[in-house]
Amino acid sequence: MRYRTLKVVANRMEAELIRGYLEAEGIRVLLRPATSPYGGEAYFGDTGPFEVQVPEGSFARARGILAGLEERGEERV
């Protein structure tokens, strides 16, 4: 299964919030440190940026869910 980056967020906490919303809608989510080539979590910990990734087949639906959250102001994304 191929995954696609939906959004790059500031830190793991923000990524976990988005993951919670998407998984509640039945969408699988992977969180990947956006700093992976530069040391990833070993160097930056949870404070560095994270990529929120979803399966390619769920990308459009996930993008719609995220847009809805942004419109309602429920998520600072």
CSV table of C-alpha atoms in Angstrom, one decimal:
chain,number,residue,atom,x,y,z
A,1,MET,CA,0.0,0.0,0.0
A,2,ARG,CA,1.4,3.4,-1.0
A,3,TYR,CA,1.1,6.3,1.3
A,4,ARG,CA,1.0,10.0,0.4
A,5,THR,CA,1.8,13.0,2.5
A,6,LEU,CA,-1.4,14.8,3.4
A,7,LYS,CA,0.2,17.6,5.5
A,8,VAL,CA,3.5,18.5,7.2
A,9,VAL,CA,2.8,19.9,10.7
A,10,ALA,CA,5.0,21.6,13.3
A,11,ASN,CA,5.3,18.7,15.8
A,12,ARG,CA,4.2,15.3,16.9
A,13,MET,CA,1.4,16.6,19.1
A,14,GLU,CA,-0.3,18.3,16.1
A,15,ALA,CA,0.2,15.2,14.0
A,16,GLU,CA,-1.4,13.0,16.7
A,17,LEU,CA,-4.4,15.3,16.8
A,18,ILE,CA,-4.9,15.0,13.0
A,19,ARG,CA,-4.4,11.2,13.2
A,20,GLY,CA,-7.1,11.0,15.8
A,21,TYR,CA,-9.6,12.8,13.6
A,22,LEU,CA,-8.8,10.7,10.5
A,23,GLU,CA,-8.7,7.3,12.3
A,24,ALA,CA,-12.1,8.1,13.8
A,25,GLU,CA,-13.3,8.3,10.2
A,26,GLY,CA,-11.7,4.9,9.4
A,27,ILE,CA,-8.6,6.3,7.5
A,28,ARG,CA,-5.3,4.7,8.3
A,29,VAL,CA,-2.5,7.2,9.1
A,30,LEU,CA,1.2,7.0,9.3
A,31,LEU,CA,3.3,9.7,11.1
A,32,ARG,CA,6.8,10.2,9.8
A,33,PRO,CA,9.4,12.7,11.1
A,34,ALA,CA,9.9,15.2,8.3
A,35,THR,CA,13.5,15.5,9.4
A,36,SER,CA,14.2,11.8,8.7
A,37,PRO,CA,17.2,12.4,6.3
A,38,TYR,CA,18.7,14.7,9.0
A,39,GLY,CA,18.5,12.6,12.1
A,40,GLY,CA,14.7,12.4,12.6
A,41,GLU,CA,13.4,11.8,16.1
A,42,ALA,CA,16.8,10.8,17.4
A,43,TYR,CA,18.0,14.4,16.9
A,44,PHE,CA,14.8,16.5,17.0
A,45,GLY,CA,12.6,14.4,19.3
A,46,ASP,CA,8.9,15.1,19.1
A,47,THR,CA,9.5,18.9,18.6
A,48,GLY,CA,10.5,18.6,14.9
A,49,PRO,CA,8.0,18.7,12.0
A,50,PHE,CA,6.0,15.5,11.1
A,51,GLU,CA,4.4,14.3,7.9
A,52,VAL,CA,0.9,13.0,8.2
A,53,GLN,CA,0.6,10.3,5.6
A,54,VAL,CA,-2.5,8.4,4.4
A,55,PRO,CA,-3.0,5.7,1.8
A,56,GLU,CA,-3.3,7.1,-1.8
A,57,GLY,CA,-6.8,5.7,-2.1
A,58,SER,CA,-7.9,7.7,1.0
A,59,PHE,CA,-6.1,10.9,0.1
A,60,ALA,CA,-9.1,12.8,-1.3
A,61,ARG,CA,-11.4,11.9,1.5
A,62,ALA,CA,-8.7,12.7,4.1
A,63,ARG,CA,-8.1,16.1,2.5
A,64,GLY,CA,-11.8,16.8,2.7
A,65,ILE,CA,-12.0,15.9,6.4
A,66,LEU,CA,-9.0,18.1,7.1
A,67,ALA,CA,-10.5,21.0,5.2
A,68,GLY,CA,-13.7,20.6,7.2
A,69,LEU,CA,-11.7,20.8,10.4
A,70,GLU,CA,-9.9,23.9,9.3
A,71,GLU,CA,-13.2,25.6,8.4
A,72,ARG,CA,-14.7,24.8,11.8
A,73,GLY,CA,-11.6,26.0,13.5
A,74,GLU,CA,-11.3,22.7,15.4
A,75,GLU,CA,-7.7,22.2,14.3
A,76,ARG,CA,-4.9,24.6,13.8
A,77,VAL,CA,-3.7,23.0,10.6
